[in-house]
CSV table of N, CA and C in Angstrom, one decimal:
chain,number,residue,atom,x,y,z
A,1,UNK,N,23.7,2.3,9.0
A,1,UNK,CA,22.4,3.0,8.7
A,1,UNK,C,21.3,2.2,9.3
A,2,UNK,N,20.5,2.6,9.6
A,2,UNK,CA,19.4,2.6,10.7
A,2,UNK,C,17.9,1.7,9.3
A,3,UNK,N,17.3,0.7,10.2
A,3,UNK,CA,16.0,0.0,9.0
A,3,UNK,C,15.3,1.8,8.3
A,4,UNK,N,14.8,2.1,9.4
A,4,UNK,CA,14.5,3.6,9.0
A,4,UNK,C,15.0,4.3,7.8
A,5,UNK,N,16.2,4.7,8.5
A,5,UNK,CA,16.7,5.5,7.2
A,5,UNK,C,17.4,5.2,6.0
A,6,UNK,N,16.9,3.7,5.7
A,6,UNK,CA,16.9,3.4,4.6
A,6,UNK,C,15.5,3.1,4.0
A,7,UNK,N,14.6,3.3,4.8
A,7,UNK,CA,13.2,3.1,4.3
A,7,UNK,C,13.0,4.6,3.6
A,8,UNK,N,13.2,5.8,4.3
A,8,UNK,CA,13.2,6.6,3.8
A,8,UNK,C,14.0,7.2,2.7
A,9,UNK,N,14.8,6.5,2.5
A,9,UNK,CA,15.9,6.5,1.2
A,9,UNK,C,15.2,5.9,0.4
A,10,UNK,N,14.7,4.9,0.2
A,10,UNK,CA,13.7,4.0,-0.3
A,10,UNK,C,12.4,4.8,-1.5
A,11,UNK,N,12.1,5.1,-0.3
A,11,UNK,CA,10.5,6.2,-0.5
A,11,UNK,C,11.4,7.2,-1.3
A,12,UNK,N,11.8,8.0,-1.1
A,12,UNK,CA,12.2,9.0,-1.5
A,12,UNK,C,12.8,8.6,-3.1
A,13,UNK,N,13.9,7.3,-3.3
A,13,UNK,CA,13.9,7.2,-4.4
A,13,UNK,C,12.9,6.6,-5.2
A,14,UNK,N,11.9,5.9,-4.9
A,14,UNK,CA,10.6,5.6,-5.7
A,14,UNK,C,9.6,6.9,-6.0
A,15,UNK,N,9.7,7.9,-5.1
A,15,UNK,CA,8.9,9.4,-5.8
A,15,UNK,C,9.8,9.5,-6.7
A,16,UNK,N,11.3,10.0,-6.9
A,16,UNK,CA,11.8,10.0,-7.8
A,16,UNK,C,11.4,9.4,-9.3
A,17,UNK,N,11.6,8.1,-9.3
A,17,UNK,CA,10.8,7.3,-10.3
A,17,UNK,C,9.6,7.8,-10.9
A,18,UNK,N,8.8,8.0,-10.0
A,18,UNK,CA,7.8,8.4,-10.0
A,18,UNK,C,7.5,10.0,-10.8
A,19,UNK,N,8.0,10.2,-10.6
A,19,UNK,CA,8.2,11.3,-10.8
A,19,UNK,C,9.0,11.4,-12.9
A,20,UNK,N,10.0,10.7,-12.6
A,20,UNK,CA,10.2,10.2,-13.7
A,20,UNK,C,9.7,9.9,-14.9
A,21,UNK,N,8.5,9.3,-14.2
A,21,UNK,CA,7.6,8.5,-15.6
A,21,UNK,C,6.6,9.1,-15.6
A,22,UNK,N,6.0,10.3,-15.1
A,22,UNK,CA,4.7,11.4,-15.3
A,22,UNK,C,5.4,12.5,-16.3
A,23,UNK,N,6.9,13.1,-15.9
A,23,UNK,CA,7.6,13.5,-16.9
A,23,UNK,C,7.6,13.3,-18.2
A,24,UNK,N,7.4,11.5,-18.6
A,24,UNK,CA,7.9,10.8,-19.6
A,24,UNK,C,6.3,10.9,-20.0
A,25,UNK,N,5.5,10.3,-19.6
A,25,UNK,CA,3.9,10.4,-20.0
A,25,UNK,C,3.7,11.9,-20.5
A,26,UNK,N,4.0,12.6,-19.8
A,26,UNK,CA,3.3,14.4,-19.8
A,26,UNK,C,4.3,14.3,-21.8
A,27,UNK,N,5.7,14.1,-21.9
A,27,UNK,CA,6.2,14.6,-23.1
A,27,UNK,C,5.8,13.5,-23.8
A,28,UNK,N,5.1,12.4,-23.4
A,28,UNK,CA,4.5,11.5,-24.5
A,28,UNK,C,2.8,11.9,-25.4
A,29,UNK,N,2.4,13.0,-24.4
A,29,UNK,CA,1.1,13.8,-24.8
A,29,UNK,C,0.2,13.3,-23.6
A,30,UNK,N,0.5,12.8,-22.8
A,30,UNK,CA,-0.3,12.5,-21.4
A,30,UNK,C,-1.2,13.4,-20.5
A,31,UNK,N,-1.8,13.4,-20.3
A,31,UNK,CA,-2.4,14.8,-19.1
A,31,UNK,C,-2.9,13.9,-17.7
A,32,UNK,N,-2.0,14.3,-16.7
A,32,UNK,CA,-1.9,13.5,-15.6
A,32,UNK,C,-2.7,13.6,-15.0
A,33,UNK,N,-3.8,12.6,-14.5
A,33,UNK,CA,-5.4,13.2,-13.6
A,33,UNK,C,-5.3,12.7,-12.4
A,34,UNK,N,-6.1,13.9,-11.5
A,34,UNK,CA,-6.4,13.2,-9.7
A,34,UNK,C,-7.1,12.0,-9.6
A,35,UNK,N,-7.3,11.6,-9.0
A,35,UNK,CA,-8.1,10.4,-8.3
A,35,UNK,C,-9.7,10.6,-9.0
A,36,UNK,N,-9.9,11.9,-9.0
A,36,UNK,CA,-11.1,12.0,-9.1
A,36,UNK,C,-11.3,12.1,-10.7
A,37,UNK,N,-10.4,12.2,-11.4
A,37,UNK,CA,-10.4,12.2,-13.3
A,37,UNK,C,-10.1,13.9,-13.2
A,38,UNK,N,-9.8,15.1,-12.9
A,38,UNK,CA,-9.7,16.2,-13.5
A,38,UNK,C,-8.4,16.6,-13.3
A,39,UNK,N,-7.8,16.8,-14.1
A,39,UNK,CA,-6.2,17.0,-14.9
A,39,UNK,C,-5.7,17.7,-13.6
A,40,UNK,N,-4.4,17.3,-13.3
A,40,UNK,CA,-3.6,17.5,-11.8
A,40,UNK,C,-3.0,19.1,-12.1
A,41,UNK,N,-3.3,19.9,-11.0
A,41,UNK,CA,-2.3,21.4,-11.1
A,41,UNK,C,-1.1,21.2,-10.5
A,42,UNK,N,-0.9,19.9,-10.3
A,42,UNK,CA,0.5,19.5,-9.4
A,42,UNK,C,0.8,18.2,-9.8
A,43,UNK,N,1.4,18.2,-10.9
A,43,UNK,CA,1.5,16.2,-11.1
A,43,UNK,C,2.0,15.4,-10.4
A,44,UNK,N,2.9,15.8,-9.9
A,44,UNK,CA,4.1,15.2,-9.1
A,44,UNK,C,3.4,14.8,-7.8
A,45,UNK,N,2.5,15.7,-7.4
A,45,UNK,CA,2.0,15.2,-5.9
A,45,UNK,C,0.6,14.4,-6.0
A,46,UNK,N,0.2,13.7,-7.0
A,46,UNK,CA,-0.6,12.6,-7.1
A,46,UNK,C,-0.2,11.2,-7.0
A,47,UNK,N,-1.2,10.6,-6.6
A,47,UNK,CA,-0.8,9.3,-6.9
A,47,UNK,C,0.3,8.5,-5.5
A,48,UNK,N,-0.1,8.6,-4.4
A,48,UNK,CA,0.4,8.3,-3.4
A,48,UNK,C,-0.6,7.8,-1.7
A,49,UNK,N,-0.4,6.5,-1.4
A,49,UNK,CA,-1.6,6.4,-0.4
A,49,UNK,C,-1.2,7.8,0.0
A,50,UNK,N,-2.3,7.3,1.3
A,50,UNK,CA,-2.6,8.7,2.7
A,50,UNK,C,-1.2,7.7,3.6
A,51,UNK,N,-0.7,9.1,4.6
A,51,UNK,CA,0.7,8.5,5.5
A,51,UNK,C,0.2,8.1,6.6
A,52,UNK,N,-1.6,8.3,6.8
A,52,UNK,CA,-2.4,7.7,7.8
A,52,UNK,C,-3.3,7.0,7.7
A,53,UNK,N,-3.0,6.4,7.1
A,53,UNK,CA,-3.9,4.9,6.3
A,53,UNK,C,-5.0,4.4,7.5
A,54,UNK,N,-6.1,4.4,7.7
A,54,UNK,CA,-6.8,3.6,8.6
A,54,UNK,C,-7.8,2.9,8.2
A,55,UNK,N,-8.3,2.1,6.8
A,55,UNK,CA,-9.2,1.6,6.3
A,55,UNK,C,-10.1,1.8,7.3
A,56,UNK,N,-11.0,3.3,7.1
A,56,UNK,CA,-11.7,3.7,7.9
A,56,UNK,C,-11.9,3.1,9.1
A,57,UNK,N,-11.2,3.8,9.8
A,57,UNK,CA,-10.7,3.6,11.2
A,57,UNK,C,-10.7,2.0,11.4
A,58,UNK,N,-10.7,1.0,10.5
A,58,UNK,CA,-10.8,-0.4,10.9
A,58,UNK,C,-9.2,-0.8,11.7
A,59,UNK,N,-8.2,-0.2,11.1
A,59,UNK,CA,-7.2,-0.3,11.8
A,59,UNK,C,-5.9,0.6,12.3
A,60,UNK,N,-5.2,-0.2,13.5
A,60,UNK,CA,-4.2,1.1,13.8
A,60,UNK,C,-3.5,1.6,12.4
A,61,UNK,N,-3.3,3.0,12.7
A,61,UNK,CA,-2.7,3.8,11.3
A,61,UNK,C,-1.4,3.3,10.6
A,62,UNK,N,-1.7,3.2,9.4
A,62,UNK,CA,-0.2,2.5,8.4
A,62,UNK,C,0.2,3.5,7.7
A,63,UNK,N,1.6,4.0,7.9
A,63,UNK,CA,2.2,4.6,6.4
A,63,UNK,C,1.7,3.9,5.4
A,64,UNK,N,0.9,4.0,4.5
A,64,UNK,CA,1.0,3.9,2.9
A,64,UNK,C,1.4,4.5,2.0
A,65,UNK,N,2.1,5.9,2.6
A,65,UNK,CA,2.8,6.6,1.3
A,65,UNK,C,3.4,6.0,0.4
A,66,UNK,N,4.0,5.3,0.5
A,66,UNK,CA,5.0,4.5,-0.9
A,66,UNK,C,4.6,3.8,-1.2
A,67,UNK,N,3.0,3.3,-1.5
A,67,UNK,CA,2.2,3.2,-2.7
A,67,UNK,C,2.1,4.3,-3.7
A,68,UNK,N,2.6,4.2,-4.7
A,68,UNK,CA,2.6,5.1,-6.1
A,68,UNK,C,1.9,4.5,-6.9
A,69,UNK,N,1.0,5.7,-7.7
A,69,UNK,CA,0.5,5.4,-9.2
A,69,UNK,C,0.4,6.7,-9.9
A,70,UNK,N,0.2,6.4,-11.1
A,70,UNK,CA,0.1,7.7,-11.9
A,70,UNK,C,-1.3,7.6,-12.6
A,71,UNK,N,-2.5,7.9,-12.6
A,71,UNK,CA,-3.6,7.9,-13.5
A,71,UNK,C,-3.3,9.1,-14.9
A,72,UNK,N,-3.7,9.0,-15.8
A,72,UNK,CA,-3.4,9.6,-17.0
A,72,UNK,C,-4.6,9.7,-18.4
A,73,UNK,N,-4.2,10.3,-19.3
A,73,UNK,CA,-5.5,10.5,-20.1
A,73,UNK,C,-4.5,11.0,-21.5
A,74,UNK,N,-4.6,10.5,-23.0
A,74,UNK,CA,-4.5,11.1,-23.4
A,74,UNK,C,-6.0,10.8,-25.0
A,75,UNK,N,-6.5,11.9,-25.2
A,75,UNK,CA,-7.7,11.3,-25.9
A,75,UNK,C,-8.7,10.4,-24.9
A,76,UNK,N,-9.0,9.5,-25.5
A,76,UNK,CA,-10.2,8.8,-24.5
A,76,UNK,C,-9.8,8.1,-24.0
A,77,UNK,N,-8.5,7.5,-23.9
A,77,UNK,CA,-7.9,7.0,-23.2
A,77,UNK,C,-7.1,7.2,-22.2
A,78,UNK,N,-7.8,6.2,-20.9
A,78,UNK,CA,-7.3,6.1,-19.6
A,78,UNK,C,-6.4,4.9,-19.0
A,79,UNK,N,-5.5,5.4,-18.4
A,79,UNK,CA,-4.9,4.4,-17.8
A,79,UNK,C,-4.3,4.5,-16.2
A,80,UNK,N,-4.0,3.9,-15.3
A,80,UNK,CA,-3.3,3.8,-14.0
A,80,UNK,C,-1.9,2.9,-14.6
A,81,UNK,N,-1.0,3.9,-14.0
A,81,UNK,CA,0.4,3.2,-14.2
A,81,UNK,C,0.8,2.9,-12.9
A,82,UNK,N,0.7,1.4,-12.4
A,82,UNK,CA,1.5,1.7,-10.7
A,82,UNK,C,2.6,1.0,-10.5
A,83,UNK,N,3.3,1.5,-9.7
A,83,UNK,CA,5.0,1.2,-9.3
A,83,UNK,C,4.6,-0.2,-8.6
A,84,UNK,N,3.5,-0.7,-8.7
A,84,UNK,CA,3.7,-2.0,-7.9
A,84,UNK,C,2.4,-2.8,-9.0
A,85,UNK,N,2.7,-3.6,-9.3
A,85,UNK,CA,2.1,-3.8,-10.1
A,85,UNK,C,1.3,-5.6,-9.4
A,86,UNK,N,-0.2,-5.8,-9.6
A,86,UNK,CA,-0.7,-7.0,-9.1
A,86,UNK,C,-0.9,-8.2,-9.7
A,87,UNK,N,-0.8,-9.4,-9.4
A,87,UNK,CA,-0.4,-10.8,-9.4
A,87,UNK,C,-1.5,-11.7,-9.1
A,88,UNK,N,-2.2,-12.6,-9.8
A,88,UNK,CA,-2.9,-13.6,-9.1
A,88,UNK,C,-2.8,-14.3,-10.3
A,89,UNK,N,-2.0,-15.4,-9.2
A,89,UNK,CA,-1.2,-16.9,-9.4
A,89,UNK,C,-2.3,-17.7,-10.6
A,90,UNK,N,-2.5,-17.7,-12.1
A,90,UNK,CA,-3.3,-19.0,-12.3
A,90,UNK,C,-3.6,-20.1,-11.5
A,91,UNK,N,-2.8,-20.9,-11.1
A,91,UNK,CA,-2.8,-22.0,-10.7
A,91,UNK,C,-3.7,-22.0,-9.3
A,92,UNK,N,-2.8,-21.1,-8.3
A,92,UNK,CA,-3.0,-21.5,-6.8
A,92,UNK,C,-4.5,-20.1,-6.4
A,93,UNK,N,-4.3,-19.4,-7.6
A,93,UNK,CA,-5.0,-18.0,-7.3
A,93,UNK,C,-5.2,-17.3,-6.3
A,94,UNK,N,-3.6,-17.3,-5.6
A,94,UNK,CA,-3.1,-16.3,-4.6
A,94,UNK,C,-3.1,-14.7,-5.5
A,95,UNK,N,-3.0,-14.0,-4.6
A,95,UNK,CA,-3.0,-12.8,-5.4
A,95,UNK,C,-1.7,-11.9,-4.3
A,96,UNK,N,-1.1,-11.8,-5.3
A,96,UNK,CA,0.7,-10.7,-4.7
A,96,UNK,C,0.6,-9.4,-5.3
A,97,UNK,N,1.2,-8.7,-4.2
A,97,UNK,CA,1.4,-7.3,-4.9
A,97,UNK,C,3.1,-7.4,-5.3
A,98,UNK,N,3.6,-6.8,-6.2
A,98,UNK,CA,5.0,-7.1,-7.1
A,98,UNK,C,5.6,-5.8,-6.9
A,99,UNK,N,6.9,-5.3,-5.8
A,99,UNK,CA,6.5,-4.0,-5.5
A,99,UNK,C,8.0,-3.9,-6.5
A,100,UNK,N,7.9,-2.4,-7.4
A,100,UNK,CA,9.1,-2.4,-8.0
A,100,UNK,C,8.6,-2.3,-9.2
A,101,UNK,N,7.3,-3.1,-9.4
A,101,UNK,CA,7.3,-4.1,-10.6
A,101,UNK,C,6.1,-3.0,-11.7
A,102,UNK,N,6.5,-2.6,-12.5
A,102,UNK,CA,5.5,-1.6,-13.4
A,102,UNK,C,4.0,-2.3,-13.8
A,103,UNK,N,2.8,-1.9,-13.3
A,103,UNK,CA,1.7,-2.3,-14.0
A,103,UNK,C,0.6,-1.4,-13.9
A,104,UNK,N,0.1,-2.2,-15.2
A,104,UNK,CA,-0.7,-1.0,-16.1
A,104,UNK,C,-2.0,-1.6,-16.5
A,105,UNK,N,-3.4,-1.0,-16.1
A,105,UNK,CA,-4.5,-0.8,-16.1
A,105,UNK,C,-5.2,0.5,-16.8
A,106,UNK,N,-5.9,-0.3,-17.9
A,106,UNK,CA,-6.6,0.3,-19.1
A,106,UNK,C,-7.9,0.8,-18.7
A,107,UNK,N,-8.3,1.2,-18.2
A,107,UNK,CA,-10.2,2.0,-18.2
A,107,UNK,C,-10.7,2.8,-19.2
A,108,UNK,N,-12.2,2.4,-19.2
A,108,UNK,CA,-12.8,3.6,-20.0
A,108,UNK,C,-12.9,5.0,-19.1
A,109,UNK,N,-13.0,5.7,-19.9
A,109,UNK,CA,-12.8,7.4,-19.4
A,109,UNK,C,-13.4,7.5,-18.7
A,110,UNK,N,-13.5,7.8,-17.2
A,110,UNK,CA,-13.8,8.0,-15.9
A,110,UNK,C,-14.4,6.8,-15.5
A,111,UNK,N,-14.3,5.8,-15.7
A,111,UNK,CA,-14.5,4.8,-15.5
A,111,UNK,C,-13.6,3.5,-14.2
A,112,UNK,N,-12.8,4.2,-13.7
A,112,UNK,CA,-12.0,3.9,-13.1
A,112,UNK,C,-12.6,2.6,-11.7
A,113,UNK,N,-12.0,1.2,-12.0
A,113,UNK,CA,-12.9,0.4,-11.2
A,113,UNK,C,-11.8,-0.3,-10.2
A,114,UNK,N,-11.8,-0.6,-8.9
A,114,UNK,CA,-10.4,-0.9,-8.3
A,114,UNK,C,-10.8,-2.5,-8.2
A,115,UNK,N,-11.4,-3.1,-8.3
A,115,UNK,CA,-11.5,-4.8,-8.6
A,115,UNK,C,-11.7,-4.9,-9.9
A,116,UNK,N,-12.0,-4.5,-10.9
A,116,UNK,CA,-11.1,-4.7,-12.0
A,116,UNK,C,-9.8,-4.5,-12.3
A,117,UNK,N,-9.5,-3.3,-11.5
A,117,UNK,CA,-8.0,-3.4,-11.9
A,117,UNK,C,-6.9,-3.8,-11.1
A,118,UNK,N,-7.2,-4.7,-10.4
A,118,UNK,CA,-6.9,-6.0,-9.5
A,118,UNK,C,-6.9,-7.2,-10.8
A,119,UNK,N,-7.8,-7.4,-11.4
A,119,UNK,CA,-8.0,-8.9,-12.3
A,119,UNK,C,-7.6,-8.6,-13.7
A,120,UNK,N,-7.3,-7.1,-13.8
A,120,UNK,CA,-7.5,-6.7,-15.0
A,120,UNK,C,-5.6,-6.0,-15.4
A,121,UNK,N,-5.4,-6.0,-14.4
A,121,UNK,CA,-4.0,-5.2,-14.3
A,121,UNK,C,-2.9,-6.0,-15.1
A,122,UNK,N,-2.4,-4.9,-16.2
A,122,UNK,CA,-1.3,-5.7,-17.1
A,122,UNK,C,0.0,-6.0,-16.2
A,123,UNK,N,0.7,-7.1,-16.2
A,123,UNK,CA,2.1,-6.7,-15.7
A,123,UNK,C,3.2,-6.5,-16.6
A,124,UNK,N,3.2,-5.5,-16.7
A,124,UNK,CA,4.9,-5.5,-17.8
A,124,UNK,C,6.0,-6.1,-18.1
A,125,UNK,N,6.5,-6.7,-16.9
A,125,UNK,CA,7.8,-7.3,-16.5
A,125,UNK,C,8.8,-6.1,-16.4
A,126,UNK,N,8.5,-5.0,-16.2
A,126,UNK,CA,9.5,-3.9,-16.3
A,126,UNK,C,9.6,-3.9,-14.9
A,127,UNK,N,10.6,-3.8,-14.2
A,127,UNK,CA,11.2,-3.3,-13.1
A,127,UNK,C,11.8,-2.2,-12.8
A,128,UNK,N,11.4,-1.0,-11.6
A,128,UNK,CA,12.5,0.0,-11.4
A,128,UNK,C,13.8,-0.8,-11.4
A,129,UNK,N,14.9,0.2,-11.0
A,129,UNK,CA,14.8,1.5,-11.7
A,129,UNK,C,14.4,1.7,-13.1
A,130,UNK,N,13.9,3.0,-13.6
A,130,UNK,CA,13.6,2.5,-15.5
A,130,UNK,C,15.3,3.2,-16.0
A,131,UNK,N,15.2,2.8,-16.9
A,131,UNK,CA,16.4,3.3,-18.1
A,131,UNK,C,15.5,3.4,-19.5
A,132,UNK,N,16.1,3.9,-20.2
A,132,UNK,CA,16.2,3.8,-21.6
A,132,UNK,C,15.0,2.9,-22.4
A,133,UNK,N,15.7,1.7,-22.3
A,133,UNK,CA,15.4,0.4,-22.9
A,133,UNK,C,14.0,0.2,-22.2
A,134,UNK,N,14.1,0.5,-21.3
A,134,UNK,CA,12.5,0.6,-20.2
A,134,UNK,C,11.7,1.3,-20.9
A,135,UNK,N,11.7,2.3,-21.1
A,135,UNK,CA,11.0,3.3,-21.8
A,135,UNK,C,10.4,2.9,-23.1
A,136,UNK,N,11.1,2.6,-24.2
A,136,UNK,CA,11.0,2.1,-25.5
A,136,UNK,C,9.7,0.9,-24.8
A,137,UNK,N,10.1,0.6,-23.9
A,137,UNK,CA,9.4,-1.0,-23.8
A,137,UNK,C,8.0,-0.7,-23.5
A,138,UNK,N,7.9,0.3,-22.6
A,138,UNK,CA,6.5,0.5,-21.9
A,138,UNK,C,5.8,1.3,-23.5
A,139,UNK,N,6.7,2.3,-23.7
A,139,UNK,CA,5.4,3.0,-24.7
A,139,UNK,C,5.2,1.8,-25.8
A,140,UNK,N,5.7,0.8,-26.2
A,140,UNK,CA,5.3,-0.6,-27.0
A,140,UNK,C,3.6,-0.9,-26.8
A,141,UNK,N,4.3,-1.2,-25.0
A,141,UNK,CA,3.2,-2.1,-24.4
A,141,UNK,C,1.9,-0.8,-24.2
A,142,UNK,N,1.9,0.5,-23.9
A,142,UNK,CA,1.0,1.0,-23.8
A,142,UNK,C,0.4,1.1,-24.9
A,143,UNK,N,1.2,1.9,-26.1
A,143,UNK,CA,0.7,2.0,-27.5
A,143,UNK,C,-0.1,1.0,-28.4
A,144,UNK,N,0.2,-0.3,-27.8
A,144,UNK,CA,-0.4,-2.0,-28.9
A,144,UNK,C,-1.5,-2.4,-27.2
A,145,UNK,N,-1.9,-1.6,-27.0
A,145,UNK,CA,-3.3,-1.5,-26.1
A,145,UNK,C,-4.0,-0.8,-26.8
């Protein structure tokens, strides 16, 4: 099997996931929102870079599709759930992206800030794939926020 088509095996099973836990949010009382805060008519297809990434035109174009997040609402409460969750080292204060790794950023309602939720981003320790026990664990950690 080809680097390729296992990248796309890859991708494909992280939408899955993805897909997974907007399910699990939606039957926890969730209402899944666009980028822009107004409730998605398509859940499943939020939350994914662009597959032509060019930090305005600064560079040649990158797949970023397999960046995932899910933004959500339920009551006045907002949060970004992303499949990669961010890292900056106390010590050396390197900052890592943790890909796999579930993390979760709290905002006020439409308040959505992307360098806060860089410094501000919870890391769960939950790793895909989820199961069960994953589950239990996240609605803990979301709920005692």
């Amino acid at each position: 099997m080809s680097f390729l088509e296992i990248k796309k095996i890859y991708t494909e099973e992280r939408q899955k996931q993805k897909n997974e836990l907007i399910d699990w949010l939606r039957n926890e009382g969730y209402v899944i929102l666009t980028m822009e805060g107004d409730e998605a008519s398509k859940p499943h297809s939020t939350g994914s870079g662009k597959s032509m990434y060019t930090a305005d035109s600064g560079i040649k174009a990158y797949d970023l599709s397999n960046w995932k997040w899910i933004t959500a609402r339920q009551g006045n409460k907002e949060l970004l759930l992303s499949l990669q969750a961010f890292d900056i080292d106390p010590k050396t204060k390197d900052r890592h992206v943790l890909m796999d790794r579930i993390g979760i950023y709290f905002y006020k309602s439409g308040k959505y800030n992307p360098e806060e939720c860089v410094k501000e981003m919870i890391n769960t320790g939950i790793d895909l794939p989820m199961n069960s026990e994953k589950y239990v664990l996240l609605k803990e950690i979301i709920d005692n926020k």
